[in-house]
Amino acid sequence: MAAHIRRRLRKGATTTAVAAAAVAALAASQAPAATLAEGPAGGGDPKAAGEDTASAEDDGAATGNSPYYTDLPPLVTPDKPGSSSNLPMTGSAEAGIPASILAAYKQAEQTVATTDPTCRLPWQLLAAIGKVESGQARGGRVDANGTASPPILGPALNGQGFALIKDTDGGAYDSDAVHDRAVGPMQFIPSTWASWGQDANGDGRKDPNNIYDAALAAGRYLCANDRDLAIAADLDKAVLSYNRSTEYLRTVRSWFSYYQRGTHEIPDGTGTLPTTPSIPSGPTPNPGTPSPGTTPSPKPSPDKPGGKPSPGPSKPGDGSTSPTPKPPKPPTSKPTPAETFGSLENAGTGPLRATAGQAFDERVAVLARNALGAPLGKVSVTFTVTGNTGTLFAGGKKTVTVRTGADGTATAPELRAGEKAGEFTVTAVAGTGRPRTLTYAATVTARQADTIARTDEKALVAAPGEKFADAVTVKATYKDAAAAGVAVTATMVKDPLGLFDNDKGPYFKDAAGKPVRTLTTLTTDAEGMLRLPEIFADGTEGTYRLRLTTEGGASVVIELTIQAPEETAPEGTTPEETAPKETDTPEA
């Protein structure tokens, strides 16, 4: 065993040769379940025993404050800072991470990034906790599926040097029907695993002894309570929720920093076994029956109702015999993972497009998931319309709040497009503290027509310099229905197809009375009808054309004629009388 043992005793912690030998023997054992060091081994820092020495978000701990390994990283850091796991497979086994273990940490990081990207979980944090809890699954001793063989079990949490946690799983996970034990590479107690367990390798089982399942469960557990692990305070809270010990936090932090500077992959089963377990200082108060997902708060000790156990004799000369007991903390009710909001996703919302003034066919829908990735009901989602198209939700509101149903989905009310064409957004926001946000792009298009035609066929004729006596009236339709509010452009053109604009012949007048041959401010009325402004003729006779086009591509070309009126005989005369007479030529 000497080849596998490199001891780095943490400062202030002592242990006996007997305890060290026992740990080494247990680590190498091929018994059905290899355990961490169990029971007191003499001396040690009480902080390492899981005492409440630091502030955390709750009184629970994923591991039940089980013992952990206090070995520290090598003094020589990796050669390539910042290169993480991309270093070549060189260096000490103590510094490396077994291949399957490293793959599980990275997979967990990627999975959590898709369901809770605001948590910003780094795989190096999982690696640090895995190193401290089980020495990276006892140096990567896992089978082809990533399952520890033999299983990894912590000592019985029987109140003898550890917390007292009576059996909660009937021995299903820890093979102990009397007391609970921390289980697997990430050392979850059964009650916590019942709430946070995952099936990350897709084998249909949530196995705490499988590194893929355990790593994902640890990642989701660390991200609970809307934590952002890129923030130092949130990261500390997350680690302390795993084991409520300041010494534990310092140890995990040291490995986290080490792995951030760089590490390398080593073959499974070749990692160095840790040698230095944390050592409890004595019995801890009975925590009672744990609630799902947490380790319960300690009960008051028998001799001090409502307080914590006496820390020992009073300081000399202070005139007291024992410290004043602290009042008990009021019980707190923390949401279970199944009740904790985890992520917000698009629930299949399609493209958001509508014509001005019309209702959108598509409605915005979102899906809320809990911390375990399952649909979560009763989550309040606020939908907000932002933009200047005039689009509103049904009822004329820009902001509405909807709660998710049992299937985790919330659907916003129907959207009705405004009269202005353009783009706008709909934003969905859910959660407090660190809200999750989704933004949907939407478009309002101008009202359209697929046909436009004159309402009569009367010829349009005007004399030079006069105006056309008959007005031009057209009707626009869309899918055989009147197209109201459709923009129409009128242009004088030269050719029958209406491809070339004209600069002579008929014209409109602008507000100043000047001739214009294009109008772009025309719109059909509620019946799809449009009566054009007056049209005037210049002094050039001929046949001209007027092209009308609509939003949607409909068009019509109308013929306009400028010609002088024919001369007519005075009233009461005949054509013969008005014709020139022949003059008789006198004879010579």
XYZ file of C-alpha atoms in Angstrom:
588
model
C 0.000 0.000 0.000
C 2.970 2.353 0.421
C 3.007 3.045 -3.305
C -0.535 4.428 -3.107
C -0.175 6.535 0.023
C 0.990 10.144 0.022
C -0.065 11.776 3.226
C -0.652 15.467 3.552
C -1.923 16.139 7.045
C -3.977 19.344 7.288
C -2.638 21.913 9.708
C -3.803 21.342 13.277
C -5.169 17.829 12.623
C -3.488 14.764 14.135
C -4.120 11.093 13.716
C -2.609 7.845 14.969
C -0.753 5.259 12.959
C -3.516 2.805 13.809
C -6.167 5.038 12.252
C -4.064 5.620 9.129
C -3.490 1.901 8.684
C -7.193 1.235 9.095
C -8.048 3.743 6.399
C -5.524 2.256 3.992
C -6.836 -1.229 4.635
C -10.425 -0.172 4.058
C -9.560 1.627 0.823
C -7.851 -1.463 -0.559
C -10.525 -3.876 0.640
C -12.577 -5.874 -1.876
C -15.383 -6.311 0.624
C -18.932 -5.694 -0.666
C -18.829 -2.095 0.521
C -15.688 -0.102 1.128
C -16.254 2.596 3.767
C -14.608 5.794 4.835
C -12.980 5.903 8.272
C -15.610 5.249 10.938
C -15.615 6.537 14.497
C -13.159 8.688 16.446
C -9.506 8.139 15.896
C -8.238 10.637 18.422
C -7.517 14.380 18.289
C -8.503 16.576 15.411
C -10.091 19.908 14.690
C -13.719 20.012 15.797
C -14.532 22.117 12.719
C -13.764 19.128 10.537
C -16.436 17.071 12.264
C -19.207 19.062 10.668
C -20.016 21.363 13.580
C -22.046 24.445 12.749
C -18.997 26.656 12.365
C -20.056 28.681 9.334
C -23.117 30.408 8.032
C -25.064 28.686 5.270
C -28.466 28.968 3.679
C -29.982 26.113 5.622
C -29.188 23.638 8.343
C -29.028 20.707 5.956
C -26.077 18.967 4.348
C -26.107 16.621 1.382
C -23.677 14.277 3.133
C -25.171 14.463 6.612
C -21.843 16.072 7.580
C -20.140 12.728 7.133
C -16.335 12.570 7.358
C -14.313 13.632 4.345
C -10.693 13.574 3.212
C -8.518 16.511 4.206
C -5.565 15.774 1.893
C -4.495 19.008 0.203
C -3.356 19.541 -3.409
C 0.300 19.084 -4.373
C 2.539 22.045 -3.682
C 3.650 22.094 -7.337
C 0.857 23.480 -9.481
C 0.217 22.398 -13.100
C 2.524 23.701 -15.789
C -0.141 25.417 -17.888
C -2.387 27.714 -15.852
C -5.877 28.018 -17.220
C -5.621 25.021 -19.548
C -7.867 22.878 -17.330
C -8.250 19.298 -18.514
C -6.623 19.905 -21.871
C -3.157 19.152 -20.519
C -1.411 16.011 -21.746
C -1.626 12.814 -19.712
C 1.473 13.527 -17.658
C 2.164 14.398 -14.064
C 1.446 12.767 -10.744
C -1.546 10.485 -10.282
C -2.539 12.599 -7.280
C -2.978 15.630 -9.511
C -4.858 13.787 -12.285
C -8.539 12.866 -12.577
C -9.595 9.391 -13.774
C -11.111 9.410 -17.274
C -14.656 8.272 -16.403
C -14.807 10.578 -13.401
C -13.680 13.601 -15.422
C -16.179 12.749 -18.193
C -19.007 12.618 -15.641
C -18.115 16.030 -14.196
C -18.003 17.625 -17.651
C -21.272 16.000 -18.685
C -22.954 17.312 -15.534
C -21.652 20.818 -16.239
C -23.083 20.711 -19.775
C -26.458 19.318 -18.669
C -26.943 21.925 -15.962
C -25.891 24.657 -18.388
C -28.893 23.802 -20.580
C -31.485 23.768 -17.774
C -30.047 26.384 -15.418
C -27.498 28.478 -17.344
C -27.571 31.275 -14.763
C -26.072 28.923 -12.151
C -22.782 28.794 -14.137
C -21.719 25.486 -12.590
C -17.996 24.736 -13.213
C -16.990 21.095 -13.491
C -13.892 21.894 -11.422
C -16.148 22.431 -8.381
C -17.619 18.948 -8.809
C -14.079 17.614 -9.133
C -13.032 19.358 -5.915
C -15.980 17.925 -3.979
C -15.467 14.496 -5.527
C -11.819 14.591 -4.468
C -12.649 15.521 -0.878
C -15.615 13.163 -0.531
C -14.266 9.970 -2.090
C -10.866 10.639 -3.635
C -12.448 10.706 -7.121
C -14.334 7.431 -6.534
C -11.293 5.851 -4.866
C -8.958 6.761 -7.721
C -11.454 5.950 -10.477
C -12.305 2.415 -9.445
C -15.525 2.232 -11.462
C -16.865 -0.234 -14.015
C -17.535 0.461 -17.691
C -20.829 2.186 -16.814
C -19.205 4.480 -14.240
C -20.489 2.611 -11.163
C -18.175 2.326 -8.164
C -17.117 -1.262 -7.514
C -17.341 -2.096 -4.697
C -19.898 0.522 -3.570
C -18.615 3.483 -1.564
C -20.251 3.849 1.869
C -19.574 6.255 4.693
C -19.743 5.258 8.358
C -23.092 4.653 10.046
C -24.554 7.975 11.210
C -25.330 6.554 14.643
C -24.528 9.582 16.820
C -21.231 8.078 17.917
C -18.894 10.801 16.730
C -21.260 11.662 13.888
C -24.796 12.920 13.481
C -27.550 10.492 14.392
C -29.664 9.829 11.318
C -31.892 6.806 11.584
C -32.577 4.744 8.506
C -34.692 6.455 5.844
C -34.345 4.048 2.897
C -34.736 0.608 4.417
C -31.118 -0.023 3.528
C -31.854 0.229 -0.208
C -28.909 2.513 -0.950
C -26.576 1.992 2.004
C -27.311 -1.628 3.016
C -28.036 -0.384 6.552
C -31.604 -0.696 7.844
C -30.770 0.894 11.200
C -28.878 4.089 10.393
C -28.206 6.050 7.237
C -24.774 6.268 5.637
C -23.401 8.596 2.975
C -23.345 6.742 -0.350
C -21.326 6.840 -3.555
C -18.591 8.992 -5.089
C -20.370 12.214 -4.076
C -21.442 10.842 -0.651
C -25.183 11.616 -0.610
C -27.203 10.468 2.384
C -30.251 8.419 1.266
C -32.826 11.063 2.256
C -31.069 13.683 0.142
C -30.627 11.286 -2.757
C -34.362 10.490 -2.663
C -35.010 14.129 -3.598
C -32.029 14.968 -5.779
C -31.097 11.648 -7.403
C -30.610 11.681 -11.188
C -30.361 9.193 -14.036
C -27.599 10.830 -16.067
C -26.352 7.733 -17.899
C -29.792 6.742 -19.195
C -29.889 3.241 -17.720
C -33.271 3.772 -16.064
C -31.844 3.879 -12.527
C -30.900 6.681 -10.161
C -27.824 5.132 -8.591
C -25.793 7.174 -6.071
C -22.846 4.824 -6.690
C -22.787 5.733 -10.391
C -20.489 8.703 -11.000
C -22.620 10.088 -13.854
C -25.819 10.017 -11.790
C -24.065 11.328 -8.682
C -22.212 14.158 -10.460
C -25.415 15.505 -12.049
C -27.272 15.258 -8.742
C -24.445 17.153 -7.021
C -24.521 19.824 -9.729
C -28.266 20.390 -9.359
C -27.961 20.382 -5.560
C -25.205 23.020 -5.634
C -27.319 25.219 -7.942
C -30.367 25.204 -5.645
C -31.794 28.394 -4.155
C -31.045 30.413 -7.321
C -27.291 30.328 -6.700
C -24.856 31.786 -9.219
C -21.650 29.822 -8.653
C -19.603 32.450 -10.465
C -20.211 34.610 -7.384
C -17.852 33.696 -4.549
C -20.484 34.071 -1.816
C -22.920 31.789 -3.615
C -20.195 29.219 -4.237
C -19.308 29.195 -0.539
C -22.960 28.730 0.407
C -23.241 25.854 -2.037
C -20.182 24.065 -0.609
C -21.344 24.611 2.965
C -24.725 23.137 2.043
C -22.804 19.974 1.198
C -21.000 19.798 4.529
C -21.429 22.491 7.180
C -17.797 22.931 8.128
C -15.475 25.847 7.542
C -12.562 23.424 7.313
C -14.471 21.475 4.651
C -15.017 24.696 2.701
C -11.312 25.543 2.845
C -10.338 22.065 1.665
C -12.790 22.061 -1.244
C -11.723 25.569 -2.173
C -8.062 24.537 -2.300
C -8.799 21.697 -4.721
C -11.162 23.890 -6.755
C -8.424 26.469 -7.258
C -5.945 23.727 -8.093
C -8.177 22.182 -10.776
C -8.925 25.612 -12.214
C -5.209 26.126 -12.826
C -5.025 22.824 -14.682
C -5.176 19.071 -14.367
C -4.846 16.045 -16.606
C -6.728 12.855 -17.373
C -5.445 9.522 -16.064
C -6.727 5.989 -16.683
C -9.550 4.709 -14.471
C -8.320 2.932 -11.368
C -4.889 4.560 -11.315
C -5.667 7.553 -9.095
C -3.939 8.017 -5.747
C -6.101 7.052 -2.773
C -6.575 9.797 -0.157
C -5.186 9.034 3.271
C -6.322 11.631 5.772
C -9.963 11.586 6.882
C -11.531 14.304 8.951
C -11.856 13.300 12.594
C -14.989 13.956 14.639
C -14.502 15.418 18.098
C -17.343 13.624 19.767
C -21.075 12.930 19.641
C -23.228 15.442 17.821
C -26.793 16.243 18.749
C -29.559 14.050 17.374
C -30.834 15.692 14.196
C -34.076 13.764 14.215
C -35.821 12.567 11.093
C -34.640 14.353 7.978
C -37.059 16.087 5.681
C -36.821 15.323 1.981
C -33.769 16.853 0.396
C -32.102 18.102 3.565
C -30.367 16.935 6.702
C -32.450 18.018 9.711
C -31.424 20.599 12.292
C -29.925 19.231 15.531
C -32.226 18.596 18.469
C -31.325 20.241 21.794
C -29.000 18.190 23.957
C -30.616 16.459 26.981
C -28.823 18.553 29.574
C -29.497 21.905 27.953
C -33.050 22.107 26.628
C -33.250 24.556 23.773
C -29.468 24.949 23.488
C -26.384 23.348 21.982
C -23.991 21.008 23.825
C -21.586 22.676 26.156
C -18.295 23.354 24.378
C -16.317 22.593 27.544
C -15.084 24.362 30.667
C -15.397 28.113 30.920
C -12.383 30.314 30.462
C -10.292 30.763 33.608
C -11.079 33.903 35.557
C -14.341 34.788 33.892
C -16.304 33.950 37.037
C -18.638 31.525 35.347
C -18.972 27.797 35.347
C -20.544 27.345 31.913
C -21.504 29.538 29.004
C -25.033 30.763 28.626
C -26.866 28.439 26.247
C -27.875 29.990 22.935
C -31.564 30.045 22.083
C -32.554 27.441 19.493
C -32.966 28.488 15.904
C -36.559 28.589 14.778
C -37.355 25.750 12.404
C -37.214 26.729 8.772
C -39.116 25.193 5.918
C -37.037 24.940 2.780
C -38.545 23.937 -0.542
C -37.610 20.517 -1.817
C -35.890 20.202 -5.206
C -39.223 19.212 -6.697
C -40.629 22.540 -5.485
C -37.614 24.687 -6.401
C -37.804 26.652 -9.651
C -34.923 25.672 -11.892
C -35.318 26.857 -15.487
C -37.630 28.466 -18.042
C -37.851 27.144 -21.594
C -39.787 27.763 -24.806
C -42.802 25.443 -24.852
C -42.977 25.231 -28.635
C -43.941 28.779 -29.561
C -43.834 29.162 -33.342
C -43.086 32.273 -35.434
C -44.996 35.329 -34.232
C -46.302 37.137 -37.326
C -49.580 38.929 -38.004
C -51.085 41.537 -40.291
C -51.792 44.945 -38.789
C -55.034 44.952 -36.858
C -55.326 41.153 -36.879
C -54.896 38.558 -34.131
C -51.717 36.470 -34.039
C -52.356 32.816 -34.829
C -49.542 31.795 -32.454
C -49.561 32.348 -28.673
C -46.425 32.644 -26.536
C -45.957 29.573 -24.304
C -43.212 28.716 -21.792
C -42.274 25.669 -19.738
C -41.021 25.929 -16.144
C -38.870 23.142 -14.711
C -37.852 22.432 -11.143
C -34.310 21.925 -9.856
C -34.472 18.297 -10.940
C -35.450 19.180 -14.500
C -39.098 18.074 -14.180
C -42.099 20.316 -15.104
C -43.048 22.663 -12.264
C -46.539 24.020 -11.679
C -47.752 27.185 -9.926
C -44.859 29.338 -11.186
C -45.850 32.942 -11.924
C -44.699 34.035 -15.390
C -44.949 37.691 -16.464
C -45.286 38.375 -20.192
C -44.517 41.895 -21.492
C -44.899 43.422 -24.974
C -42.146 45.900 -25.916
C -42.197 47.940 -29.131
C -44.060 50.685 -30.983
C -46.325 48.694 -33.298
C -49.321 49.126 -31.012
C -49.569 45.374 -30.401
C -51.267 44.374 -27.131
C -52.533 41.286 -25.384
C -56.249 40.578 -25.464
C -57.965 43.089 -23.220
C -55.628 45.898 -24.254
C -52.783 45.049 -21.831
C -49.030 45.278 -22.451
C -48.186 43.126 -19.393
C -49.950 40.024 -18.056
C -49.049 37.400 -15.441
C -49.954 33.720 -15.833
C -49.220 30.769 -13.528
C -47.931 27.494 -14.926
C -50.227 24.496 -14.822
C -49.515 21.006 -13.573
C -47.616 20.293 -16.802
C -45.313 23.248 -16.118
C -46.584 25.332 -19.035
C -47.964 28.868 -19.070
C -49.532 30.390 -22.187
C -49.918 34.130 -22.655
C -53.241 35.575 -23.845
C -53.831 36.162 -27.533
C -51.827 38.946 -29.138
C -53.558 41.489 -31.384
C -51.362 43.366 -33.831
C -51.359 47.161 -33.851
C -51.792 49.291 -36.944
C -48.108 50.055 -37.427
C -45.967 47.574 -39.306
C -42.640 46.645 -37.722
C -40.951 44.384 -35.172
C -41.478 44.057 -31.422
C -40.636 41.588 -28.618
C -42.506 39.583 -26.022
C -40.517 38.874 -22.846
C -41.362 36.112 -20.363
C -39.880 36.419 -16.852
C -40.224 33.973 -13.949
C -38.537 33.465 -10.594
C -37.249 35.792 -7.894
C -33.705 36.539 -6.799
C -32.219 35.402 -10.098
C -35.148 35.519 -12.565
C -35.117 33.429 -15.736
C -35.966 35.344 -18.927
C -37.016 34.338 -22.425
C -37.445 36.824 -25.291
C -39.498 36.197 -28.427
C -39.222 38.282 -31.624
C -42.492 39.193 -33.386
C -43.455 41.030 -36.568
C -46.444 43.063 -37.647
C -46.881 43.334 -41.422
C -48.954 45.954 -43.216
C -52.526 45.078 -44.172
C -52.604 43.307 -47.511
C -54.835 42.781 -50.536
C -54.561 40.104 -53.169
C -56.859 41.873 -55.692
C -57.771 45.444 -56.582
C -60.164 46.519 -59.333
C -62.313 49.443 -60.555
C -65.890 49.466 -59.451
C -67.100 50.512 -62.943
C -65.897 50.413 -66.544
C -66.742 53.948 -67.675
C -64.180 55.533 -69.989
C -62.070 58.224 -68.391
C -61.596 61.145 -70.759
C -60.608 64.785 -70.242
C -59.902 67.711 -72.561
C -56.458 69.287 -72.530
C -56.055 71.567 -69.527
C -59.232 70.264 -67.893
C -59.873 67.749 -65.134
C -61.389 64.332 -65.496
C -65.070 64.608 -64.720
C -65.451 61.064 -63.430
C -63.664 59.973 -60.255
C -61.652 56.748 -60.153
C -63.011 54.337 -57.540
C -61.476 50.918 -56.742
C -62.060 48.089 -54.257
C -59.354 45.930 -52.628
C -60.021 42.438 -51.341
C -58.027 39.767 -49.524
C -59.140 36.163 -49.864
C -62.425 37.439 -51.353
C -63.122 39.624 -48.306
C -62.946 43.419 -48.188
C -59.388 44.505 -47.382
C -59.701 47.443 -45.031
C -56.856 49.781 -44.223
C -54.665 48.598 -47.098
C -52.051 51.063 -48.355
C -52.350 51.849 -52.065
C -49.830 53.593 -54.316
C -51.033 55.429 -57.441
C -48.532 56.183 -60.251
C -48.945 57.595 -63.764
C -47.118 55.260 -66.197
C -46.323 55.077 -69.887
C -46.781 51.463 -70.884
C -49.697 49.023 -70.651
C -47.817 46.879 -68.085
C -47.219 49.915 -65.898
C -43.469 49.463 -65.745
C -42.341 52.981 -66.686
C -43.378 56.171 -64.914
C -44.704 59.062 -66.962
C -43.839 62.725 -66.739
C -46.588 63.988 -69.060
C -50.325 63.710 -69.346
C -52.701 63.251 -66.384
C -51.572 64.299 -62.918
C -52.714 64.781 -59.308
C -52.179 67.880 -57.241
C -50.330 68.036 -53.929
C -51.362 70.169 -50.952
C -49.723 73.211 -52.546
C -51.584 72.680 -55.813
C -48.491 71.550 -57.731
C -48.695 68.628 -60.201
C -47.587 65.200 -58.895
C -47.832 61.901 -60.709
C -47.336 59.522 -57.739
C -49.370 59.263 -54.506
C -48.264 57.023 -51.593
C -50.653 58.082 -48.831
C -53.793 56.324 -50.039
C -55.616 53.772 -47.873
C -58.753 51.716 -48.391
C -61.720 52.328 -46.085
C -63.540 49.836 -43.875
C -65.246 48.358 -46.948
C -61.999 48.056 -48.868
C -63.009 50.994 -51.101
C -60.769 53.817 -52.312
C -61.871 56.940 -54.201
C -58.874 58.630 -55.797
C -58.333 62.403 -55.621
C -59.181 64.515 -58.684
C -57.099 63.902 -61.806
C -56.135 66.730 -64.149
C -55.046 66.773 -67.805
C -52.158 68.780 -69.147
C -52.081 70.102 -72.714
C -50.666 66.942 -74.316
C -53.274 64.791 -75.979
C -52.951 61.040 -75.957
C -53.765 57.825 -74.121
C -52.138 57.391 -70.717
C -52.259 54.856 -67.906
C -52.602 54.908 -64.118
C -51.160 51.996 -62.096
C -52.529 51.199 -58.608
C -50.607 48.725 -56.359
C -51.337 47.461 -52.845
C -49.443 45.924 -49.948
C -49.590 42.262 -50.822
C -48.760 42.745 -54.500
C -52.194 43.308 -56.036
C -52.281 45.824 -58.906
C -54.490 47.263 -61.634
C -53.718 49.522 -64.633
C -56.399 52.042 -65.654
C -56.510 53.870 -69.012
C -56.837 57.694 -69.107
C -57.380 59.702 -72.314
C -56.689 63.359 -73.035
C -58.304 64.619 -76.223
C -59.923 67.803 -77.517
C -63.695 67.657 -77.889
C -65.143 67.345 -81.404
C -66.624 70.541 -82.943
C -70.431 70.576 -83.105
C -72.877 72.568 -85.405
C -74.796 75.514 -83.938
C -78.265 74.701 -82.823
C -80.928 74.930 -85.660
C -78.496 74.375 -88.512
C -77.566 71.395 -90.587
C -74.112 70.216 -91.568
C -74.785 71.273 -95.150
C -75.541 74.799 -94.083
C -72.306 75.110 -92.189
C -70.207 73.639 -94.968
C -68.306 76.120 -97.225
C -70.229 77.041 -100.471
C -68.790 77.045 -103.982
C -68.343 80.505 -105.482
C -69.440 81.033 -109.101
C -66.635 82.260 -111.270
C -67.783 85.063 -113.593
C -67.494 84.323 -117.234
C -64.861 86.085 -119.093
